[in-house]
Structure formats: C-alpha cells, structure tokens
Coordinates of C-alpha atoms and ligand atoms in Angstrom, one line a residue:
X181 CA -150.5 224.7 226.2
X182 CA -152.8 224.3 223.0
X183 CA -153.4 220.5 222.3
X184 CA -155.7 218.7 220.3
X185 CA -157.2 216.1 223.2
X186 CA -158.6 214.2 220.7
X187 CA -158.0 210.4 220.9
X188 CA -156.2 209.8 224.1
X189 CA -159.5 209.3 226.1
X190 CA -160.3 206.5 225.1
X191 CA -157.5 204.3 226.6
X192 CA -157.9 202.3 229.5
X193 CA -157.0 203.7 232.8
X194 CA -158.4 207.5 232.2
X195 CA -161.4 209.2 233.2
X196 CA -162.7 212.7 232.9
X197 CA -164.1 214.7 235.6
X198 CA -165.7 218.3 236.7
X199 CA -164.4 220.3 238.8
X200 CA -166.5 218.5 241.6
X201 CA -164.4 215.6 241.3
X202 CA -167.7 213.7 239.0
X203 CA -167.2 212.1 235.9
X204 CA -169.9 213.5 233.0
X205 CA -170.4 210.7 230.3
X206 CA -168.0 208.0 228.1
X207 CA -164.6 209.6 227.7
X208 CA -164.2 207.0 224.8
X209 CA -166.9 208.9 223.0
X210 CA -166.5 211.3 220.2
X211 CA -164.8 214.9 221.3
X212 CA -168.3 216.5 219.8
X213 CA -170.1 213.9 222.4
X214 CA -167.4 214.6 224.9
X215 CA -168.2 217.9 224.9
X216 CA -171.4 217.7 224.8
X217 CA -171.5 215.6 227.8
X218 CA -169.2 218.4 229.6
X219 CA -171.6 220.8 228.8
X220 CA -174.4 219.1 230.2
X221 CA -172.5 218.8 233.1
X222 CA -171.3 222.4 234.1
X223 CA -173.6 224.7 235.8
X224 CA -174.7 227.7 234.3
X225 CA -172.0 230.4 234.9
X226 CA -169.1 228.1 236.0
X227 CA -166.2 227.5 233.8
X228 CA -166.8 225.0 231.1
X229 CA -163.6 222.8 231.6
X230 CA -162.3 219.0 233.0
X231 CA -159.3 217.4 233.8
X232 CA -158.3 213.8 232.7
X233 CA -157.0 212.1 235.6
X234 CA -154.7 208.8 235.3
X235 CA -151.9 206.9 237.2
X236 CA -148.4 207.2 236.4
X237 CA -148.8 203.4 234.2
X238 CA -151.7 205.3 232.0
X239 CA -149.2 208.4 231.5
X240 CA -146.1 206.3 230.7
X241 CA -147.4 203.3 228.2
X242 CA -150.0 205.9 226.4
X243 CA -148.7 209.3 226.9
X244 CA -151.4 211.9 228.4
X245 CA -152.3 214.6 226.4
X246 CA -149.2 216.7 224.9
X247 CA -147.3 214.5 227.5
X248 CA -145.4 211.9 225.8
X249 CA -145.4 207.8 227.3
X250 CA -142.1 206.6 228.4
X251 CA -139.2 207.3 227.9
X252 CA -139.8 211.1 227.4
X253 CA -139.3 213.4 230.6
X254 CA -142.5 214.9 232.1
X255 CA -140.6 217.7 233.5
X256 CA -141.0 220.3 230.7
X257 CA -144.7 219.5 231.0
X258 CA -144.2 219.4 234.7
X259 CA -142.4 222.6 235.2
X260 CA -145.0 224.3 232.6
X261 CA -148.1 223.5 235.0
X262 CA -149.8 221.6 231.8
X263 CA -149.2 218.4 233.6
X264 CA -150.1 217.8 237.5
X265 CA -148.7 215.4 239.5
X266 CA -149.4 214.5 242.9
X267 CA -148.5 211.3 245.1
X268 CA -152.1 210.5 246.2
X269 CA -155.7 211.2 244.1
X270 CA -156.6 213.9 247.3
X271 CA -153.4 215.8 246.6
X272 CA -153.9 215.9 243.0
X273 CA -157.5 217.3 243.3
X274 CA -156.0 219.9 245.8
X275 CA -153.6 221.2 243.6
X276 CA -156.1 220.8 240.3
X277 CA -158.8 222.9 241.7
X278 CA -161.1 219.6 242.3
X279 CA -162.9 218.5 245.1
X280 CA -161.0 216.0 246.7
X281 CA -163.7 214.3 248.5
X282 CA -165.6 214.4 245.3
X283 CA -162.6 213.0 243.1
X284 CA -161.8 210.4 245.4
X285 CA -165.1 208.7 245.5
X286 CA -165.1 209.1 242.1
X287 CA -162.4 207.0 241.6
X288 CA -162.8 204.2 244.1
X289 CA -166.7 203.9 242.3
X290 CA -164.7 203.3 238.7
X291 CA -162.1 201.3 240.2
X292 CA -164.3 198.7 241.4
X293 CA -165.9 198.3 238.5
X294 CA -162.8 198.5 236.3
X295 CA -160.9 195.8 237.7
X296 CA -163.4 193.7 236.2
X297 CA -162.9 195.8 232.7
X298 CA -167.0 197.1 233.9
X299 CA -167.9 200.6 234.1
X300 CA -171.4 200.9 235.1
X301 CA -171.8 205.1 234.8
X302 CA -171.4 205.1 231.2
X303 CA -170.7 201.8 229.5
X304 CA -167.4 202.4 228.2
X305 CA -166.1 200.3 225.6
X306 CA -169.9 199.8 224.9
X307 CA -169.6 200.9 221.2
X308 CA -167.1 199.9 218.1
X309 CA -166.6 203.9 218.2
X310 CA -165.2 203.0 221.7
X311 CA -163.8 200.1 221.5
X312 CA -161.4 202.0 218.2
X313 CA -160.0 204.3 220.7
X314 CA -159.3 201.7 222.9
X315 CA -156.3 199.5 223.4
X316 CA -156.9 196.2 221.8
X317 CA -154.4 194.3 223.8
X318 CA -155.8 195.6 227.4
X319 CA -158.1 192.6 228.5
X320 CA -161.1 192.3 228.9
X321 CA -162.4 195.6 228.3
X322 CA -159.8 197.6 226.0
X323 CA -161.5 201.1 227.2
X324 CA -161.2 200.4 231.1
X325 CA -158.3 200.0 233.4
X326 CA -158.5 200.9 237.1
X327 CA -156.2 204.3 238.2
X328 CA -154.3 203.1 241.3
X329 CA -150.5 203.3 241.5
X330 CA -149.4 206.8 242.1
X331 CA -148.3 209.3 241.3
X332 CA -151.6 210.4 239.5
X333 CA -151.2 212.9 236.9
X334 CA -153.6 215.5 235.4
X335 CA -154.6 217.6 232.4
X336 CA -156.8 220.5 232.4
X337 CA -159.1 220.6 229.2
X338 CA -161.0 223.1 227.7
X339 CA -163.5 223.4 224.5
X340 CA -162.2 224.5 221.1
X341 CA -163.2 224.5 218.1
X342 CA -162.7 222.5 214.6
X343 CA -165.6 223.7 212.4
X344 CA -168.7 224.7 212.6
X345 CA -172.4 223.2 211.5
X346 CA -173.5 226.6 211.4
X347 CA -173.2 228.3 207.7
X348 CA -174.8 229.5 204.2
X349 CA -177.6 227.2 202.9
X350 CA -177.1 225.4 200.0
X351 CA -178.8 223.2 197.6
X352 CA -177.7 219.8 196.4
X353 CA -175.1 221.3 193.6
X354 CA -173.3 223.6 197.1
X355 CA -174.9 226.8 195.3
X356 CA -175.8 229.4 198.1
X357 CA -179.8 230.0 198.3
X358 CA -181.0 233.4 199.1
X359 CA -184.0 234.8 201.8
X360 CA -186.1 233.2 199.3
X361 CA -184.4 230.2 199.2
X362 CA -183.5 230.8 195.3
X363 CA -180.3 230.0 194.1
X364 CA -177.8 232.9 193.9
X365 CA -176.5 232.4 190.7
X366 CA -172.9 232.2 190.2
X367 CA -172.4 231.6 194.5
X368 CA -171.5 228.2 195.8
X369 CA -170.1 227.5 199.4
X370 CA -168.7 223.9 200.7
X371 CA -167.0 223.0 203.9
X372 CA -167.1 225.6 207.2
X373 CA -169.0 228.3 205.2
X374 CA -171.7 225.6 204.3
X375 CA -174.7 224.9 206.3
X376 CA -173.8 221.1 207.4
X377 CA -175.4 218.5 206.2
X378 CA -174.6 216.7 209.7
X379 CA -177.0 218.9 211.2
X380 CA -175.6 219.0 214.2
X381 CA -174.3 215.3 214.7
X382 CA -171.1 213.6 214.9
X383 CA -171.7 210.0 213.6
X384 CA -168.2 209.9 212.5
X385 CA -164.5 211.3 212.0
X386 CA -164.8 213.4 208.9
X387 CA -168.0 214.5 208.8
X388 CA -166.2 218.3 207.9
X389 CA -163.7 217.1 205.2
X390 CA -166.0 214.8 203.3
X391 CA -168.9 217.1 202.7
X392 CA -166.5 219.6 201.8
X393 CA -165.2 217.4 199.3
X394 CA -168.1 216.2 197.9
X395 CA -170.1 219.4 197.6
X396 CA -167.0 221.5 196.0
X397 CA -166.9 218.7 193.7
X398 CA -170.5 218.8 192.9
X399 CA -170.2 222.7 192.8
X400 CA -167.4 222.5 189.5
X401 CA -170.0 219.8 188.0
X402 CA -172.8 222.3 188.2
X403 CA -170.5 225.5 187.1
X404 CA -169.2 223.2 184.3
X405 CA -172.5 222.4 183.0
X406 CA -173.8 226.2 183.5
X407 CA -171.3 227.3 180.8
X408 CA -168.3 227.7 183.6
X409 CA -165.8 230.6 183.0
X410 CA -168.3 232.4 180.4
X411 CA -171.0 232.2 183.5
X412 CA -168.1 233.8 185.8
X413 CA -167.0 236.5 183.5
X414 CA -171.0 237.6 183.1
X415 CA -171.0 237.8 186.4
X416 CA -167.5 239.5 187.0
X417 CA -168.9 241.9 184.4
X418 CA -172.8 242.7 186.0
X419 CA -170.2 243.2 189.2
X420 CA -167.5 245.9 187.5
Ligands
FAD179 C1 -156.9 219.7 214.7 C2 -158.0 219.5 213.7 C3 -158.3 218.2 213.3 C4 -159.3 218.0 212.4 N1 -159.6 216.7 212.0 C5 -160.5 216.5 211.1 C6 -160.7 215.2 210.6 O1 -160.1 214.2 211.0 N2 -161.7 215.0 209.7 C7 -162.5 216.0 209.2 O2 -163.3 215.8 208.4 N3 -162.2 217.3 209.6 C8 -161.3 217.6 210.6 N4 -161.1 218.8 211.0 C9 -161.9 219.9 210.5 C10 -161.5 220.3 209.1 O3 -160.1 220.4 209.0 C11 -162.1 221.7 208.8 O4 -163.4 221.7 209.1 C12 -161.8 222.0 207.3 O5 -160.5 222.1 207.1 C13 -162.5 223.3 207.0 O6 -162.2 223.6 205.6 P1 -162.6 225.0 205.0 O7 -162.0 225.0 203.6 O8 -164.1 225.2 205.1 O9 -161.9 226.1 205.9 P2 -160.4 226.4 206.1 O10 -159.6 225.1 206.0 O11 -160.4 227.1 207.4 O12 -160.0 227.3 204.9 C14 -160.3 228.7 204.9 C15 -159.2 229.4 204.3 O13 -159.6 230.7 204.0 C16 -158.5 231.6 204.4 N5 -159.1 232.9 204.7 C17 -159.8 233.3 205.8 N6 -160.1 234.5 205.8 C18 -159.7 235.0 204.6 C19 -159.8 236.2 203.9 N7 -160.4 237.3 204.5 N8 -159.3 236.4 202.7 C20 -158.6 235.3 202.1 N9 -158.5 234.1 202.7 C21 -159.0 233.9 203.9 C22 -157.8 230.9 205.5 O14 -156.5 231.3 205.7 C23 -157.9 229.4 205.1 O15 -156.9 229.0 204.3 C24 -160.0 219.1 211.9 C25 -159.7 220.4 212.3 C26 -158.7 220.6 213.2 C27 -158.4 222.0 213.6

C-alpha cells in the first residue's frame, strides 16, 4: 500500500527496527533523518526497509500508518498483508521477516527504559522537533510509551521520495548559471529543478515549498526589471 509514513513515528509506544529485530536511531526524528538513520543501518546489498512495531493501545488511540485508531476495523488492512498482527512480539517477527530473538531483546531493552518515559539508545523526545510529533498529553515523556499488551501490530516501510536537493545551479535571482557559471539569460529554475539551498539538510518541514516560493518569486522580480515579456519574445525569436 503506498502511504506517506510521515508523522506517526513519533508517538509514544512505537519503535522502528531492521530486519534484525534492532532499532537504528530516533523514530521522532525527521523522515530525511529517519532515513538516513535506516540507511546507515542496512548492510550493503540487503534491502533498505523497517517495520514499525507497536501494541494494539499504540494502533487503536493513534492509528498506525494507513491503519486508522479506533473505532475503524483493521481487517481491510489485515486481510491486505499491510498490517501484521501477531499475539506475542516473537510471532510478529516470524511472520514480518524479523529476527525474533533480535526483536524481542529489542523490545524488553526499550521497555525498561520507557516505563520511566527514558530511552537511552537514542534520546527520544530529546528535541522540540520531537517532542512536536509527540503526544503532549502522554506523561512524562510525550515520545515514549512501553509496547506490551498484545496483540502487536506491524508495518513494513520503505524509502520514497518527495524532492530532491540535487538540481540546476542558480544564482540569487533563481536564473540558471551555465559550465561557466554565467547566467543563461532568459533561464530561471525554482523548486525540484533547482540546486537546493538546503544542501542536503532537513532543519525543517518545508525546506522544498519555501525556497520554491521564494526563488520563483525573486525570478519574476529579476525578469520584471530585465524588461520582462520584451526579454522573452527576444529570446522566443533568437529561438524560431
Ligand atoms: C506527500 C508529500 C508531502 C510533502 N510535504 C511537503 C511539505 O510539507 N513541505 C514542503 O516544503 N514540501 C513538501 N513536499 C515536497 C514538495 O511538495 C515538492 O518538493 C514540490 O511540490 C516540488 O515542486 P515543483 O514545482 O518543483 O515540482 P512539481 O510539483 O513536481 O511540479 C512539476 C510539474 O511539472 C509537470 N511536468 C512534468 N514533466 C512535464 C513535461 N514533460 N511537460 C509538462 N509538464 C511536466 C508535472 O506534472 C508537475 O505538475 C511534499 C511532497 C510530497 C510528495
């Protein structure tokens, strides 16, 4: 099933792991650190892909994934294989394609902590990013609830794609600079087809619609003050 798995990873009672059963970094982080984490974390040639494991609480007060909280059925997403239940956190590995033995030391090591609202691996909750994607009224950390009262439930996740930093390079008024790092006159590029000025970081949500906004505004400024539409039929005329 395609699904955004964007914000639900942050709630308390989640975690993600490999398929050795080990968590990889702060689920409540960004999905570009999310992913990046993942990627650290998957040897070279295996399949880059993790499952978010919860308890049946998790999946009925927040929903998991496409799943919908209670009082939606899970058996569509049941009956699809998107969601995977199992009575005990062994069985659910088994029938994920986890380790068991991995996955179940896994989750006693966060559940100790997390009963205390602590999780020692990767400080979750540690950051107002975090803390955001948390649930404020979960006490005392609103990022960490221990997974304990089966059924568990899983969702397989796998990388996609919302943009790109990767692109044409531009100067400050978005026009598109040539091998010699010249303007091209009468070119301009904003949003994906720009070179980000992110460069490669996620510092917040946005960081794709507000460039492309702010450069494609600064690009009709600059095509404005070149002389606009008589610019663009000179060049729609060197072009005929
Ligand atoms: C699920 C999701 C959530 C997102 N959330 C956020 C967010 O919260 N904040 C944020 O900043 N960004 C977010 N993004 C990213 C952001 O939406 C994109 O990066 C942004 O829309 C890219 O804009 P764009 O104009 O560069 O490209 P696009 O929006 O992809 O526009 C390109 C257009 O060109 C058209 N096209 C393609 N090929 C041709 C062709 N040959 N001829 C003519 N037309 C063509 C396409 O049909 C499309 O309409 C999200 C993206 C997704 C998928």
């Amino acid at each position: 099933m395609n699904y955004p798995h964007l914000i639900d990873r942050g709630k308390p009672g989640v975690i993600a792991v490999t398929a050795r059963g080990n968590r990889f970094g702060n689920e409540a982080d960004s999905y570009h650190g999310f992913m990046r984490h993942l990627f650290a974390a998957i040897e070279p040639g295996a399949e880059v892909a993790a499952w978010l494991v919860c308890d049946h609480r998790f999946q009925r007060r927040y929903g998991l994934g496409a799943s919908k909280p209670f009082p939606v059925s899970l058996k569509r997403y049941q009956r699809s294989g998107y969601l995977v239940t199992a009575p005990t956190i062994e069985e659910l590995a088994r029938r994920c394609g986890i380790d068991p033995a991995g996955l179940k030391a896994t989750v006693d090591f966060y559940n100790r902590h997390a009963r205390e609202g602590r999780d020692p691996a990767f400080d979750r909750g540690g950051t107002p990013y975090n803390r955001v994607s948390g649930d404020p009224d979960h006490k005392p950390n609103p990022c960490v609830a221990p997974i304990e009262h089966g059924p568990f439930h899983a969702v397989k996740i796998v990388p996609g794609s919302l943009g790109t930093f990767a692109g044409l390079k531009t100067d400050a008024a978005a026009r598109v600079l040539g091998n010699d790092n010249r303007p091209i006159p009468g070119l301009y590029a904003t949003g994906n087809d720009m070179s980000s000025v992110m460069g490669g970081h996620y510092p917040s949500g946005g960081i794709t619609l507000g460039p492309a906004m702010t450069f494609g505004y600064l690009a009709a400024l600059d095509m404005v003050a070149r002389g606009g539409a008589a610019e663009m039929d000179d060049i729609g005329a060197a072009a005929d």
